[in-house]
Amino acid sequence: MEEQHVIGEGVVLDTRPASFLTRGLAFTIDVLVLVVLFIIVANLPIDSIFLSQFSDAFAILAVVFALVILPATVETLTRGRSLGKYAMGIQIIRDDGGPVGSRQAFIRALVGVGELWLTSGVVAIGSAVLNNKGKRLGDFLAGTYAVRVRVPKTPPVNLAPPSHLVNWITNAEIGKLPDGLALSARQFLARSATMHPGSRQSTGEEYMRQLSQYVAPAPPVPVHPEDYIVSVIAERARREASLESQRLDRASHVRERLERLPVGISNPEN
């Protein structure tokens, strides 16, 4: 069952809870990784006298590190994806659709010691079976759940001004747009089709307001925000491409003249 969450900047996120089998396989992969790491550490040339003196403390620290600190750190740094989750194509997200943080990752790892390891996964299985999102107890306490990760195909952005705005934008004065503003406006155009309608409209109006500070005169007729944005971004790209082409032509012309210099005349650029 798919749901929709409106997350940062009004992007609509389609989520489908990961199946119990998929989560189980991801967990199995993570366990195998821990086993390999344990074997590697166990074979390190560590002083046996040191281990004998601090064996109990070392064992406790190793267990805490392997079962709590390591998985929480990995999940935080990867925004909810361990090696097993990468392999199975799933990710842990918050109930509101946002990425997990250190607090959620720590809660999941800490509770996981009891429901996954001490009970051999029986508690986690029972919890996952009884709810439609496959949540284990750690997910309930952290406010998270596992979803299938699908990379949506981003439709190509048609950077061409609408016909009724071509004459206006071609003759308009466009100041030096901040690179960050131009990039974010272009990204907005790429993802606008996936945005919540209300957020799409308000975000488009905000970009139009910011861009209008660098463009004069204003359009002769009222325009849709996205038509305005694509016109400005497309014309900016056209003008920059034209300037770059002229620069290359001048550089090529200079090189040709230098190559025709008589022998013995030094290159003025040296």
Short mmCIF file of the C-alpha atoms (twelve columns), coordinates in Angstrom:
data_MODEL
# 
_entry.id   MODEL 
# 
loop_
_atom_site.group_PDB 
_atom_site.id 
_atom_site.type_symbol 
_atom_site.label_atom_id 
_atom_site.label_alt_id 
_atom_site.label_comp_id 
_atom_site.label_asym_id 
_atom_site.label_seq_id 
_atom_site.Cartn_x 
_atom_site.Cartn_y 
_atom_site.Cartn_z 
_atom_site.pdbx_PDB_model_num 
ATOM 1   C CA . MET A 1   0.000  0.000   0.000   1 
ATOM 2   C CA . GLU A 2   1.469  3.334   -1.015  1 
ATOM 3   C CA . GLU A 3   1.066  6.569   0.906   1 
ATOM 4   C CA . GLN A 4   1.985  10.157  0.171   1 
ATOM 5   C CA . HIS A 5   3.911  12.464  2.459   1 
ATOM 6   C CA . VAL A 6   4.534  16.130  1.848   1 
ATOM 7   C CA . ILE A 7   8.101  16.756  3.005   1 
ATOM 8   C CA . GLY A 8   10.605 19.615  2.664   1 
ATOM 9   C CA . GLU A 9   9.791  22.247  0.019   1 
ATOM 10  C CA . GLY A 10  6.446  20.621  -0.710  1 
ATOM 11  C CA . VAL A 11  7.811  17.529  -2.445  1 
ATOM 12  C CA . VAL A 12  5.333  14.671  -2.441  1 
ATOM 13  C CA . LEU A 13  6.987  11.422  -1.416  1 
ATOM 14  C CA . ASP A 14  5.329  8.133   -2.438  1 
ATOM 15  C CA . THR A 15  6.181  5.432   0.078   1 
ATOM 16  C CA . ARG A 16  5.457  1.719   0.147   1 
ATOM 17  C CA . PRO A 17  6.271  -0.102  3.397   1 
ATOM 18  C CA . ALA A 18  8.967  -2.742  2.995   1 
ATOM 19  C CA . SER A 19  7.803  -6.328  3.340   1 
ATOM 20  C CA . PHE A 20  8.678  -8.416  6.368   1 
ATOM 21  C CA . LEU A 21  10.744 -10.781 4.198   1 
ATOM 22  C CA . THR A 22  12.762 -7.912  2.700   1 
ATOM 23  C CA . ARG A 23  13.539 -6.491  6.130   1 
ATOM 24  C CA . GLY A 24  14.514 -9.936  7.365   1 
ATOM 25  C CA . LEU A 25  16.951 -10.429 4.504   1 
ATOM 26  C CA . ALA A 26  18.449 -6.976  5.070   1 
ATOM 27  C CA . PHE A 27  18.929 -7.783  8.750   1 
ATOM 28  C CA . THR A 28  20.569 -11.107 7.854   1 
ATOM 29  C CA . ILE A 29  23.069 -9.302  5.622   1 
ATOM 30  C CA . ASP A 30  23.869 -6.860  8.422   1 
ATOM 31  C CA . VAL A 31  24.417 -9.770  10.830  1 
ATOM 32  C CA . LEU A 32  26.814 -11.422 8.377   1 
ATOM 33  C CA . VAL A 33  28.736 -8.144  8.128   1 
ATOM 34  C CA . LEU A 34  29.026 -8.039  11.936  1 
ATOM 35  C CA . VAL A 35  30.248 -11.641 11.981  1 
ATOM 36  C CA . VAL A 36  32.945 -10.821 9.427   1 
ATOM 37  C CA . LEU A 37  34.018 -7.777  11.450  1 
ATOM 38  C CA . PHE A 38  34.118 -9.905  14.611  1 
ATOM 39  C CA . ILE A 39  36.333 -12.482 12.928  1 
ATOM 40  C CA . ILE A 40  38.686 -9.756  11.718  1 
ATOM 41  C CA . VAL A 41  38.924 -8.145  15.167  1 
ATOM 42  C CA . ALA A 42  39.355 -11.530 16.878  1 
ATOM 43  C CA . ASN A 43  42.380 -12.248 14.717  1 
ATOM 44  C CA . LEU A 44  44.101 -8.933  15.341  1 
ATOM 45  C CA . PRO A 45  47.444 -9.223  17.170  1 
ATOM 46  C CA . ILE A 46  46.221 -7.788  20.473  1 
ATOM 47  C CA . ASP A 47  48.248 -8.371  23.647  1 
ATOM 48  C CA . SER A 48  46.709 -11.376 25.434  1 
ATOM 49  C CA . ILE A 49  47.817 -10.007 28.828  1 
ATOM 50  C CA . PHE A 50  45.844 -6.826  28.181  1 
ATOM 51  C CA . LEU A 51  42.766 -8.838  27.241  1 
ATOM 52  C CA . SER A 52  43.002 -11.039 30.308  1 
ATOM 53  C CA . GLN A 53  43.090 -8.018  32.600  1 
ATOM 54  C CA . PHE A 54  40.191 -6.218  30.984  1 
ATOM 55  C CA . SER A 55  38.313 -9.080  29.346  1 
ATOM 56  C CA . ASP A 56  34.923 -8.354  30.936  1 
ATOM 57  C CA . ALA A 57  35.013 -4.644  30.211  1 
ATOM 58  C CA . PHE A 58  36.297 -5.251  26.690  1 
ATOM 59  C CA . ALA A 59  33.517 -7.742  25.999  1 
ATOM 60  C CA . ILE A 60  30.826 -5.321  27.225  1 
ATOM 61  C CA . LEU A 61  32.230 -2.472  25.173  1 
ATOM 62  C CA . ALA A 62  32.447 -4.686  22.102  1 
ATOM 63  C CA . VAL A 63  28.798 -5.735  22.450  1 
ATOM 64  C CA . VAL A 64  27.605 -2.141  22.987  1 
ATOM 65  C CA . PHE A 65  29.630 -0.967  20.005  1 
ATOM 66  C CA . ALA A 66  28.479 -3.747  17.682  1 
ATOM 67  C CA . LEU A 67  24.787 -3.732  18.625  1 
ATOM 68  C CA . VAL A 68  24.091 -0.070  19.414  1 
ATOM 69  C CA . ILE A 69  26.801 2.434   18.472  1 
ATOM 70  C CA . LEU A 70  27.761 0.987   15.073  1 
ATOM 71  C CA . PRO A 71  24.224 0.492   13.664  1 
ATOM 72  C CA . ALA A 72  23.043 3.853   15.031  1 
ATOM 73  C CA . THR A 73  26.019 5.654   13.517  1 
ATOM 74  C CA . VAL A 74  25.654 3.938   10.139  1 
ATOM 75  C CA . GLU A 75  21.914 4.644   10.025  1 
ATOM 76  C CA . THR A 76  22.467 8.295   10.925  1 
ATOM 77  C CA . LEU A 77  25.216 8.895   8.367   1 
ATOM 78  C CA . THR A 78  23.350 7.107   5.561   1 
ATOM 79  C CA . ARG A 79  19.927 8.599   6.407   1 
ATOM 80  C CA . GLY A 80  18.432 5.227   7.313   1 
ATOM 81  C CA . ARG A 81  20.311 2.734   5.147   1 
ATOM 82  C CA . SER A 82  22.684 0.044   6.379   1 
ATOM 83  C CA . LEU A 83  24.598 -2.243  4.019   1 
ATOM 84  C CA . GLY A 84  21.802 -4.807  4.180   1 
ATOM 85  C CA . LYS A 85  19.170 -2.160  3.486   1 
ATOM 86  C CA . TYR A 86  21.175 -0.899  0.510   1 
ATOM 87  C CA . ALA A 87  21.345 -4.425  -0.850  1 
ATOM 88  C CA . MET A 88  17.603 -4.994  -0.453  1 
ATOM 89  C CA . GLY A 89  16.557 -1.519  -1.630  1 
ATOM 90  C CA . ILE A 90  14.904 -0.281  1.557   1 
ATOM 91  C CA . GLN A 91  15.335 2.745   3.791   1 
ATOM 92  C CA . ILE A 92  14.206 3.819   7.247   1 
ATOM 93  C CA . ILE A 93  12.273 7.111   7.272   1 
ATOM 94  C CA . ARG A 94  10.310 9.047   9.848   1 
ATOM 95  C CA . ASP A 95  6.537  8.745   10.006  1 
ATOM 96  C CA . ASP A 96  6.263  12.189  8.412   1 
ATOM 97  C CA . GLY A 97  8.406  11.086  5.468   1 
ATOM 98  C CA . GLY A 98  11.597 12.872  6.517   1 
ATOM 99  C CA . PRO A 99  15.037 11.277  6.952   1 
ATOM 100 C CA . VAL A 100 15.975 9.679   10.267  1 
ATOM 101 C CA . GLY A 101 18.320 11.516  12.594  1 
ATOM 102 C CA . SER A 102 20.677 10.404  15.337  1 
ATOM 103 C CA . ARG A 103 17.911 10.266  17.942  1 
ATOM 104 C CA . GLN A 104 15.698 7.939   15.914  1 
ATOM 105 C CA . ALA A 105 18.665 5.769   14.905  1 
ATOM 106 C CA . PHE A 106 19.834 5.432   18.521  1 
ATOM 107 C CA . ILE A 107 16.353 4.495   19.778  1 
ATOM 108 C CA . ARG A 108 15.962 1.859   17.056  1 
ATOM 109 C CA . ALA A 109 19.376 0.363   17.794  1 
ATOM 110 C CA . LEU A 110 18.889 0.370   21.568  1 
ATOM 111 C CA . VAL A 111 15.442 -1.234  21.442  1 
ATOM 112 C CA . GLY A 112 16.741 -3.643  18.808  1 
ATOM 113 C CA . VAL A 113 19.074 -5.210  21.373  1 
ATOM 114 C CA . GLY A 114 16.050 -6.594  23.159  1 
ATOM 115 C CA . GLU A 115 13.609 -7.304  20.359  1 
ATOM 116 C CA . LEU A 116 16.116 -8.566  17.785  1 
ATOM 117 C CA . TRP A 117 19.014 -10.086 19.675  1 
ATOM 118 C CA . LEU A 118 17.857 -11.128 23.165  1 
ATOM 119 C CA . THR A 119 14.609 -12.629 21.865  1 
ATOM 120 C CA . SER A 120 16.051 -13.925 18.563  1 
ATOM 121 C CA . GLY A 121 13.738 -11.582 16.668  1 
ATOM 122 C CA . VAL A 122 10.510 -13.069 18.048  1 
ATOM 123 C CA . VAL A 123 9.277  -9.752  19.476  1 
ATOM 124 C CA . ALA A 124 10.144 -7.876  16.271  1 
ATOM 125 C CA . ILE A 125 8.367  -10.467 14.140  1 
ATOM 126 C CA . GLY A 126 5.240  -10.328 16.287  1 
ATOM 127 C CA . SER A 127 5.147  -6.542  16.169  1 
ATOM 128 C CA . ALA A 128 5.736  -6.394  12.412  1 
ATOM 129 C CA . VAL A 129 2.968  -8.894  11.691  1 
ATOM 130 C CA . LEU A 130 0.399  -6.964  13.716  1 
ATOM 131 C CA . ASN A 131 0.620  -3.619  11.868  1 
ATOM 132 C CA . ASN A 132 0.267  -2.675  8.215   1 
ATOM 133 C CA . LYS A 133 3.606  -0.856  8.039   1 
ATOM 134 C CA . GLY A 134 5.637  -3.757  9.374   1 
ATOM 135 C CA . LYS A 135 6.882  -1.723  12.324  1 
ATOM 136 C CA . ARG A 136 8.905  -3.280  15.090  1 
ATOM 137 C CA . LEU A 137 8.885  -1.842  18.621  1 
ATOM 138 C CA . GLY A 138 11.924 0.292   17.881  1 
ATOM 139 C CA . ASP A 139 10.035 1.886   14.995  1 
ATOM 140 C CA . PHE A 140 7.035  2.687   17.197  1 
ATOM 141 C CA . LEU A 141 9.211  4.357   19.831  1 
ATOM 142 C CA . ALA A 142 11.360 6.204   17.279  1 
ATOM 143 C CA . GLY A 143 8.472  7.193   15.002  1 
ATOM 144 C CA . THR A 144 9.934  5.468   11.942  1 
ATOM 145 C CA . TYR A 145 9.266  2.661   9.464   1 
ATOM 146 C CA . ALA A 146 10.969 0.942   6.539   1 
ATOM 147 C CA . VAL A 147 10.029 1.732   2.938   1 
ATOM 148 C CA . ARG A 148 11.000 0.470   -0.464  1 
ATOM 149 C CA . VAL A 149 13.376 2.905   -2.133  1 
ATOM 150 C CA . ARG A 150 12.357 3.859   -5.635  1 
ATOM 151 C CA . VAL A 151 14.339 6.414   -7.611  1 
ATOM 152 C CA . PRO A 152 11.715 8.373   -9.568  1 
ATOM 153 C CA . LYS A 153 12.458 9.215   -13.149 1 
ATOM 154 C CA . THR A 154 12.920 12.954  -13.393 1 
ATOM 155 C CA . PRO A 155 11.226 14.247  -16.527 1 
ATOM 156 C CA . PRO A 156 13.496 16.411  -18.660 1 
ATOM 157 C CA . VAL A 157 13.043 20.113  -18.121 1 
ATOM 158 C CA . ASN A 158 11.964 21.939  -21.254 1 
ATOM 159 C CA . LEU A 159 14.067 25.093  -21.002 1 
ATOM 160 C CA . ALA A 160 12.266 27.005  -23.729 1 
ATOM 161 C CA . PRO A 161 10.238 30.148  -23.051 1 
ATOM 162 C CA . PRO A 162 6.535  29.972  -23.929 1 
ATOM 163 C CA . SER A 163 5.879  31.527  -27.331 1 
ATOM 164 C CA . HIS A 164 3.963  34.472  -25.876 1 
ATOM 165 C CA . LEU A 165 6.986  35.439  -23.720 1 
ATOM 166 C CA . VAL A 166 9.794  35.001  -26.246 1 
ATOM 167 C CA . ASN A 167 9.779  38.611  -27.462 1 
ATOM 168 C CA . TRP A 168 9.672  40.000  -23.924 1 
ATOM 169 C CA . ILE A 169 12.461 37.875  -22.414 1 
ATOM 170 C CA . THR A 170 14.717 38.204  -25.486 1 
ATOM 171 C CA . ASN A 171 14.729 41.983  -25.113 1 
ATOM 172 C CA . ALA A 172 14.644 42.110  -21.319 1 
ATOM 173 C CA . GLU A 173 17.598 43.186  -19.207 1 
ATOM 174 C CA . ILE A 174 18.744 40.297  -16.990 1 
ATOM 175 C CA . GLY A 175 21.171 41.134  -14.222 1 
ATOM 176 C CA . LYS A 176 23.738 38.724  -12.822 1 
ATOM 177 C CA . LEU A 177 21.647 36.075  -11.136 1 
ATOM 178 C CA . PRO A 178 23.160 34.451  -8.025  1 
ATOM 179 C CA . ASP A 179 24.281 30.953  -9.014  1 
ATOM 180 C CA . GLY A 180 22.432 29.447  -6.047  1 
ATOM 181 C CA . LEU A 181 19.151 31.083  -7.036  1 
ATOM 182 C CA . ALA A 182 19.475 30.016  -10.684 1 
ATOM 183 C CA . LEU A 183 20.306 26.433  -9.691  1 
ATOM 184 C CA . SER A 184 17.497 26.083  -7.162  1 
ATOM 185 C CA . ALA A 185 14.983 27.600  -9.598  1 
ATOM 186 C CA . ARG A 186 16.043 25.089  -12.245 1 
ATOM 187 C CA . GLN A 187 15.716 22.250  -9.726  1 
ATOM 188 C CA . PHE A 188 12.250 23.509  -8.828  1 
ATOM 189 C CA . LEU A 189 11.224 23.227  -12.477 1 
ATOM 190 C CA . ALA A 190 12.539 19.643  -12.570 1 
ATOM 191 C CA . ARG A 191 10.555 18.503  -9.551  1 
ATOM 192 C CA . SER A 192 7.479  20.737  -9.752  1 
ATOM 193 C CA . ALA A 193 5.338  17.958  -11.226 1 
ATOM 194 C CA . THR A 194 5.849  15.874  -8.061  1 
ATOM 195 C CA . MET A 195 4.993  18.677  -5.641  1 
ATOM 196 C CA . HIS A 196 1.825  19.245  -3.694  1 
ATOM 197 C CA . PRO A 197 -0.303 21.695  -5.758  1 
ATOM 198 C CA . GLY A 198 -0.492 24.314  -3.038  1 
ATOM 199 C CA . SER A 199 3.221  24.167  -2.287  1 
ATOM 200 C CA . ARG A 200 4.009  24.154  -5.998  1 
ATOM 201 C CA . GLN A 201 2.081  27.384  -6.513  1 
ATOM 202 C CA . SER A 202 3.532  29.188  -3.487  1 
ATOM 203 C CA . THR A 203 7.094  28.034  -4.207  1 
ATOM 204 C CA . GLY A 204 6.777  29.104  -7.842  1 
ATOM 205 C CA . GLU A 205 5.513  32.538  -6.816  1 
ATOM 206 C CA . GLU A 206 8.445  32.940  -4.422  1 
ATOM 207 C CA . TYR A 207 10.999 32.073  -7.123  1 
ATOM 208 C CA . MET A 208 9.254  34.452  -9.512  1 
ATOM 209 C CA . ARG A 209 9.469  37.222  -6.897  1 
ATOM 210 C CA . GLN A 210 13.197 36.619  -6.347  1 
ATOM 211 C CA . LEU A 211 14.016 36.431  -10.058 1 
ATOM 212 C CA . SER A 212 12.020 39.576  -10.845 1 
ATOM 213 C CA . GLN A 213 14.562 41.595  -8.835  1 
ATOM 214 C CA . TYR A 214 17.105 40.908  -11.592 1 
ATOM 215 C CA . VAL A 215 14.844 41.234  -14.648 1 
ATOM 216 C CA . ALA A 216 13.437 44.381  -16.262 1 
ATOM 217 C CA . PRO A 217 10.972 45.269  -17.534 1 
ATOM 218 C CA . ALA A 218 8.198  43.092  -16.136 1 
ATOM 219 C CA . PRO A 219 6.202  40.946  -18.571 1 
ATOM 220 C CA . PRO A 220 3.623  42.940  -20.516 1 
ATOM 221 C CA . VAL A 221 0.839  40.597  -19.390 1 
ATOM 222 C CA . PRO A 222 0.214  38.538  -16.233 1 
ATOM 223 C CA . VAL A 223 2.076  35.216  -16.475 1 
ATOM 224 C CA . HIS A 224 2.114  31.925  -14.636 1 
ATOM 225 C CA . PRO A 225 5.060  31.718  -12.188 1 
ATOM 226 C CA . GLU A 226 6.549  28.656  -13.872 1 
ATOM 227 C CA . ASP A 227 6.333  30.286  -17.328 1 
ATOM 228 C CA . TYR A 228 8.197  33.268  -15.903 1 
ATOM 229 C CA . ILE A 229 10.865 31.091  -14.257 1 
ATOM 230 C CA . VAL A 230 11.535 28.922  -17.304 1 
ATOM 231 C CA . SER A 231 11.737 32.020  -19.518 1 
ATOM 232 C CA . VAL A 232 14.350 33.691  -17.300 1 
ATOM 233 C CA . ILE A 233 16.428 30.542  -16.749 1 
ATOM 234 C CA . ALA A 234 16.323 29.586  -20.439 1 
ATOM 235 C CA . GLU A 235 17.315 33.075  -21.620 1 
ATOM 236 C CA . ARG A 236 20.109 33.250  -19.056 1 
ATOM 237 C CA . ALA A 237 21.460 29.915  -20.304 1 
ATOM 238 C CA . ARG A 238 21.195 31.073  -23.942 1 
ATOM 239 C CA . ARG A 239 23.072 34.286  -23.264 1 
ATOM 240 C CA . GLU A 240 25.793 32.536  -21.273 1 
ATOM 241 C CA . ALA A 241 26.230 29.986  -24.063 1 
ATOM 242 C CA . SER A 242 26.460 32.813  -26.597 1 
ATOM 243 C CA . LEU A 243 29.107 34.624  -24.536 1 
ATOM 244 C CA . GLU A 244 31.119 31.440  -24.128 1 
ATOM 245 C CA . SER A 245 30.937 30.791  -27.870 1 
ATOM 246 C CA . GLN A 246 32.178 34.316  -28.591 1 
ATOM 247 C CA . ARG A 247 35.041 33.887  -26.113 1 
ATOM 248 C CA . LEU A 248 36.123 30.642  -27.771 1 
ATOM 249 C CA . ASP A 249 35.939 32.246  -31.192 1 
ATOM 250 C CA . ARG A 250 38.147 35.145  -30.059 1 
ATOM 251 C CA . ALA A 251 40.651 32.751  -28.479 1 
ATOM 252 C CA . SER A 252 40.747 30.681  -31.668 1 
ATOM 253 C CA . HIS A 253 41.279 33.824  -33.762 1 
ATOM 254 C CA . VAL A 254 44.175 34.937  -31.542 1 
ATOM 255 C CA . ARG A 255 45.813 31.509  -31.801 1 
ATOM 256 C CA . GLU A 256 45.552 31.602  -35.604 1 
ATOM 257 C CA . ARG A 257 47.219 35.039  -35.739 1 
ATOM 258 C CA . LEU A 258 50.002 33.923  -33.419 1 
ATOM 259 C CA . GLU A 259 50.676 30.838  -35.507 1 
ATOM 260 C CA . ARG A 260 51.171 33.087  -38.550 1 
ATOM 261 C CA . LEU A 261 53.844 35.210  -36.860 1 
ATOM 262 C CA . PRO A 262 57.184 35.227  -38.735 1 
ATOM 263 C CA . VAL A 263 60.005 33.145  -37.284 1 
ATOM 264 C CA . GLY A 264 62.033 35.146  -34.792 1 
ATOM 265 C CA . ILE A 265 59.170 37.368  -33.559 1 
ATOM 266 C CA . SER A 266 58.335 36.523  -30.006 1 
ATOM 267 C CA . ASN A 267 54.829 35.693  -28.876 1 
ATOM 268 C CA . PRO A 268 53.395 38.853  -27.258 1 
ATOM 269 C CA . GLU A 269 51.547 36.705  -24.721 1 
ATOM 270 C CA . ASN A 270 54.815 35.197  -23.385 1 
# 
